[in-house]
PDB file of C-alpha atoms in Angstrom:
ATOM      1  CA  MET A   1     -58.084  42.437  94.968  1.00 69.00           C
ATOM      2  CA  ARG A   2     -58.347  40.771  91.579  1.00 90.00           C
ATOM      3  CA  PRO A   3     -59.292  43.837  89.513  1.00 95.00           C
ATOM      4  CA  TRP A   4     -56.469  45.844  91.094  1.00 96.00           C
ATOM      5  CA  LEU A   5     -53.972  43.053  90.496  1.00 96.00           C
ATOM      6  CA  PHE A   6     -55.171  42.824  86.890  1.00 97.00           C
ATOM      7  CA  LEU A   7     -54.626  46.577  86.477  1.00 97.00           C
ATOM      8  CA  ALA A   8     -51.175  46.266  88.059  1.00 98.00           C
ATOM      9  CA  GLY A   9     -50.158  43.559  85.597  1.00 97.00           C
ATOM     10  CA  LEU A  10     -51.616  45.426  82.645  1.00 98.00           C
ATOM     11  CA  ASN A  11     -49.875  48.659  83.643  1.00 98.00           C
ATOM     12  CA  GLY A  12     -46.579  46.859  84.214  1.00 98.00           C
ATOM     13  CA  ALA A  13     -46.722  45.342  80.736  1.00 98.00           C
ATOM     14  CA  LEU A  14     -47.703  48.679  79.195  1.00 97.00           C
ATOM     15  CA  ALA A  15     -44.874  50.490  80.990  1.00 98.00           C
ATOM     16  CA  VAL A  16     -42.294  47.992  79.727  1.00 97.00           C
ATOM     17  CA  LEU A  17     -43.735  48.214  76.215  1.00 96.00           C
ATOM     18  CA  LEU A  18     -43.644  52.021  76.221  1.00 95.00           C
ATOM     19  CA  GLY A  19     -40.116  51.990  77.642  1.00 93.00           C
ATOM     20  CA  ALA A  20     -39.055  49.758  74.752  1.00 93.00           C
ATOM     21  CA  VAL A  21     -40.802  52.054  72.274  1.00 91.00           C
ATOM     22  CA  ALA A  22     -38.893  55.001  73.745  1.00 87.00           C
ATOM     23  CA  ALA A  23     -35.575  53.175  73.547  1.00 87.00           C
ATOM     24  CA  HIS A  24     -36.017  51.909  70.005  1.00 88.00           C
ATOM     25  CA  ALA A  25     -38.815  53.356  67.878  1.00 86.00           C
ATOM     26  CA  LEU A  26     -38.767  56.927  69.192  1.00 83.00           C
ATOM     27  CA  GLN A  27     -35.034  57.343  69.708  1.00 81.00           C
ATOM     28  CA  ASN A  28     -34.464  59.219  66.439  1.00 83.00           C
ATOM     29  CA  ARG A  29     -37.904  60.827  66.279  1.00 89.00           C
ATOM     30  CA  LEU A  30     -37.902  62.836  69.515  1.00 89.00           C
ATOM     31  CA  ASP A  31     -35.543  65.567  70.613  1.00 91.00           C
ATOM     32  CA  ALA A  32     -33.489  64.981  73.762  1.00 91.00           C
ATOM     33  CA  HIS A  33     -35.976  66.786  76.029  1.00 92.00           C
ATOM     34  CA  ALA A  34     -38.990  64.860  74.716  1.00 93.00           C
ATOM     35  CA  GLN A  35     -37.038  61.587  74.939  1.00 93.00           C
ATOM     36  CA  ALA A  36     -36.192  62.315  78.587  1.00 93.00           C
ATOM     37  CA  LEU A  37     -39.851  63.127  79.342  1.00 94.00           C
ATOM     38  CA  PHE A  38     -41.016  59.882  77.749  1.00 95.00           C
ATOM     39  CA  GLU A  39     -38.424  57.834  79.637  1.00 94.00           C
ATOM     40  CA  THR A  40     -39.386  59.523  82.922  1.00 96.00           C
ATOM     41  CA  ALA A  41     -43.030  58.697  82.235  1.00 97.00           C
ATOM     42  CA  ALA A  42     -42.177  55.045  81.583  1.00 97.00           C
ATOM     43  CA  ARG A  43     -39.996  54.797  84.700  1.00 97.00           C
ATOM     44  CA  TYR A  44     -42.680  56.237  86.983  1.00 98.00           C
ATOM     45  CA  HIS A  45     -45.333  54.171  85.214  1.00 98.00           C
ATOM     46  CA  LEU A  46     -43.471  50.934  85.928  1.00 98.00           C
ATOM     47  CA  ALA A  47     -42.652  51.850  89.532  1.00 98.00           C
ATOM     48  CA  HIS A  48     -46.270  52.666  90.254  1.00 99.00           C
ATOM     49  CA  ALA A  49     -47.581  49.579  88.484  1.00 98.00           C
ATOM     50  CA  LEU A  50     -45.536  47.680  91.084  1.00 98.00           C
ATOM     51  CA  ALA A  51     -46.950  49.912  93.826  1.00 98.00           C
ATOM     52  CA  LEU A  52     -50.432  49.102  92.544  1.00 98.00           C
ATOM     53  CA  GLY A  53     -49.552  45.412  92.880  1.00 98.00           C
ATOM     54  CA  LEU A  54     -48.504  46.024  96.489  1.00 97.00           C
ATOM     55  CA  ALA A  55     -51.785  47.797  97.151  1.00 97.00           C
ATOM     56  CA  ALA A  56     -53.677  44.854  95.621  1.00 97.00           C
ATOM     57  CA  PHE A  57     -51.760  42.513  97.931  1.00 96.00           C
ATOM     58  CA  ALA A  58     -52.641  44.717 100.914  1.00 95.00           C
ATOM     59  CA  ILE A  59     -56.316  44.694  99.892  1.00 94.00           C
ATOM     60  CA  GLY A  60     -56.271  40.898  99.923  1.00 92.00           C
ATOM     61  CA  HIS A  61     -54.564  40.762 103.308  1.00 91.00           C
ATOM     62  CA  GLY A  62     -56.655  43.046 105.472  1.00 89.00           C
ATOM     63  CA  GLY A  63     -55.378  46.443 104.382  1.00 87.00           C
ATOM     64  CA  GLY A  64     -58.891  47.822 104.516  1.00 91.00           C
ATOM     65  CA  ARG A  65     -60.190  50.936 102.877  1.00 95.00           C
ATOM     66  CA  ALA A  66     -56.778  52.643 102.921  1.00 96.00           C
ATOM     67  CA  ALA A  67     -55.361  49.962 100.605  1.00 97.00           C
ATOM     68  CA  THR A  68     -58.245  50.412  98.172  1.00 97.00           C
ATOM     69  CA  ILE A  69     -57.764  54.177  98.256  1.00 98.00           C
ATOM     70  CA  ALA A  70     -54.036  53.657  97.620  1.00 98.00           C
ATOM     71  CA  ALA A  71     -54.787  51.480  94.593  1.00 98.00           C
ATOM     72  CA  ALA A  72     -57.193  54.053  93.163  1.00 98.00           C
ATOM     73  CA  LEU A  73     -54.720  56.876  93.739  1.00 99.00           C
ATOM     74  CA  PHE A  74     -51.953  54.918  91.999  1.00 99.00           C
ATOM     75  CA  VAL A  75     -54.175  54.408  88.938  1.00 99.00           C
ATOM     76  CA  ILE A  76     -55.179  58.084  88.890  1.00 99.00           C
ATOM     77  CA  GLY A  77     -51.554  59.112  89.377  1.00 99.00           C
ATOM     78  CA  ILE A  78     -50.306  56.883  86.564  1.00 99.00           C
ATOM     79  CA  VAL A  79     -52.887  58.294  84.163  1.00 98.00           C
ATOM     80  CA  LEU A  80     -52.303  61.927  85.116  1.00 98.00           C
ATOM     81  CA  PHE A  81     -48.538  61.895  85.718  1.00 98.00           C
ATOM     82  CA  SER A  82     -47.207  59.390  83.207  1.00 98.00           C
ATOM     83  CA  GLY A  83     -50.047  59.908  80.749  1.00 97.00           C
ATOM     84  CA  SER A  84     -49.502  63.655  80.560  1.00 97.00           C
ATOM     85  CA  LEU A  85     -45.742  63.203  80.153  1.00 97.00           C
ATOM     86  CA  TYR A  86     -46.217  60.621  77.379  1.00 96.00           C
ATOM     87  CA  LEU A  87     -48.546  62.978  75.532  1.00 95.00           C
ATOM     88  CA  TYR A  88     -46.381  66.043  76.108  1.00 96.00           C
ATOM     89  CA  ALA A  89     -43.338  64.182  74.770  1.00 94.00           C
ATOM     90  CA  LEU A  90     -45.209  62.985  71.678  1.00 93.00           C
ATOM     91  CA  VAL A  91     -47.366  66.012  70.872  1.00 93.00           C
ATOM     92  CA  GLY A  92     -45.216  68.795  72.270  1.00 90.00           C
ATOM     93  CA  GLU A  93     -48.193  70.665  73.704  1.00 87.00           C
ATOM     94  CA  ARG A  94     -46.862  72.410  76.799  1.00 86.00           C
ATOM     95  CA  ALA A  95     -50.362  72.842  78.255  1.00 88.00           C
ATOM     96  CA  LEU A  96     -50.394  69.086  78.913  1.00 85.00           C
ATOM     97  CA  ALA A  97     -47.667  69.584  81.510  1.00 86.00           C
ATOM     98  CA  PHE A  98     -50.244  71.433  83.633  1.00 94.00           C
ATOM     99  CA  VAL A  99     -51.795  68.073  84.573  1.00 95.00           C
ATOM    100  CA  THR A 100     -48.528  66.398  85.589  1.00 97.00           C
ATOM    101  CA  PRO A 101     -48.259  67.826  89.141  1.00 97.00           C
ATOM    102  CA  PHE A 102     -51.783  66.618  89.953  1.00 98.00           C
ATOM    103  CA  GLY A 103     -50.661  63.135  89.000  1.00 98.00           C
ATOM    104  CA  GLY A 104     -47.597  63.510  91.192  1.00 98.00           C
ATOM    105  CA  VAL A 105     -49.762  64.508  94.147  1.00 99.00           C
ATOM    106  CA  ALA A 106     -51.990  61.468  93.539  1.00 99.00           C
ATOM    107  CA  LEU A 107     -48.920  59.192  93.519  1.00 99.00           C
ATOM    108  CA  ILE A 108     -47.611  60.685  96.771  1.00 99.00           C
ATOM    109  CA  ALA A 109     -51.054  60.360  98.362  1.00 99.00           C
ATOM    110  CA  GLY A 110     -51.166  56.748  97.157  1.00 99.00           C
ATOM    111  CA  TRP A 111     -47.933  55.968  98.987  1.00 99.00           C
ATOM    112  CA  ILE A 112     -49.275  57.608 102.149  1.00 98.00           C
ATOM    113  CA  ALA A 113     -52.505  55.605 101.887  1.00 98.00           C
ATOM    114  CA  LEU A 114     -50.487  52.419 101.345  1.00 97.00           C
ATOM    115  CA  ALA A 115     -48.467  53.187 104.473  1.00 96.00           C
ATOM    116  CA  ALA A 116     -51.714  53.767 106.382  1.00 95.00           C
ATOM    117  CA  SER A 117     -53.021  50.410 105.156  1.00 94.00           C
ATOM    118  CA  ALA A 118     -50.022  48.726 106.775  1.00 89.00           C
ATOM    119  CA  LEU A 119     -51.445  49.721 110.136  1.00 87.00           C
ATOM    120  CA  ARG A 120     -54.400  47.427 109.408  1.00 70.00           C
ATOM    121  CA  VAL A 121     -52.682  44.482 107.704  1.00 55.00           C
ATOM    122  CA  HIS A 122     -52.835  41.321 109.793  1.00 56.00           C
ATOM    123  CA  GLN A 123     -50.301  38.558 109.427  1.00 49.00           C
TER     124      GLN A 123
END
């Protein structure tokens, strides 16, 4: 549980930091499309950092293997989905957007695994 909770906290802080960078430092440096991509990346990053925290909680409370799989999928999804959007917004390389849907699938699978872990959680 502890490593996953650590990653959740670290990702939450990073998402807030990158959201602030988008709102302040990058506001006049990116075009509207790139700004929207960066903000979307930060929003999904923060939401899934919280989801990672939920998965860590489930791991510590009997969520079993499904909770661990959920946590791993959330980390993979954050890196692939948000990471590719951050890079695409900053670099402008359209080929980076190819990775984004794989991250989205990992995030969806993470939510399904988290739901499955609820079937094992004991009170």
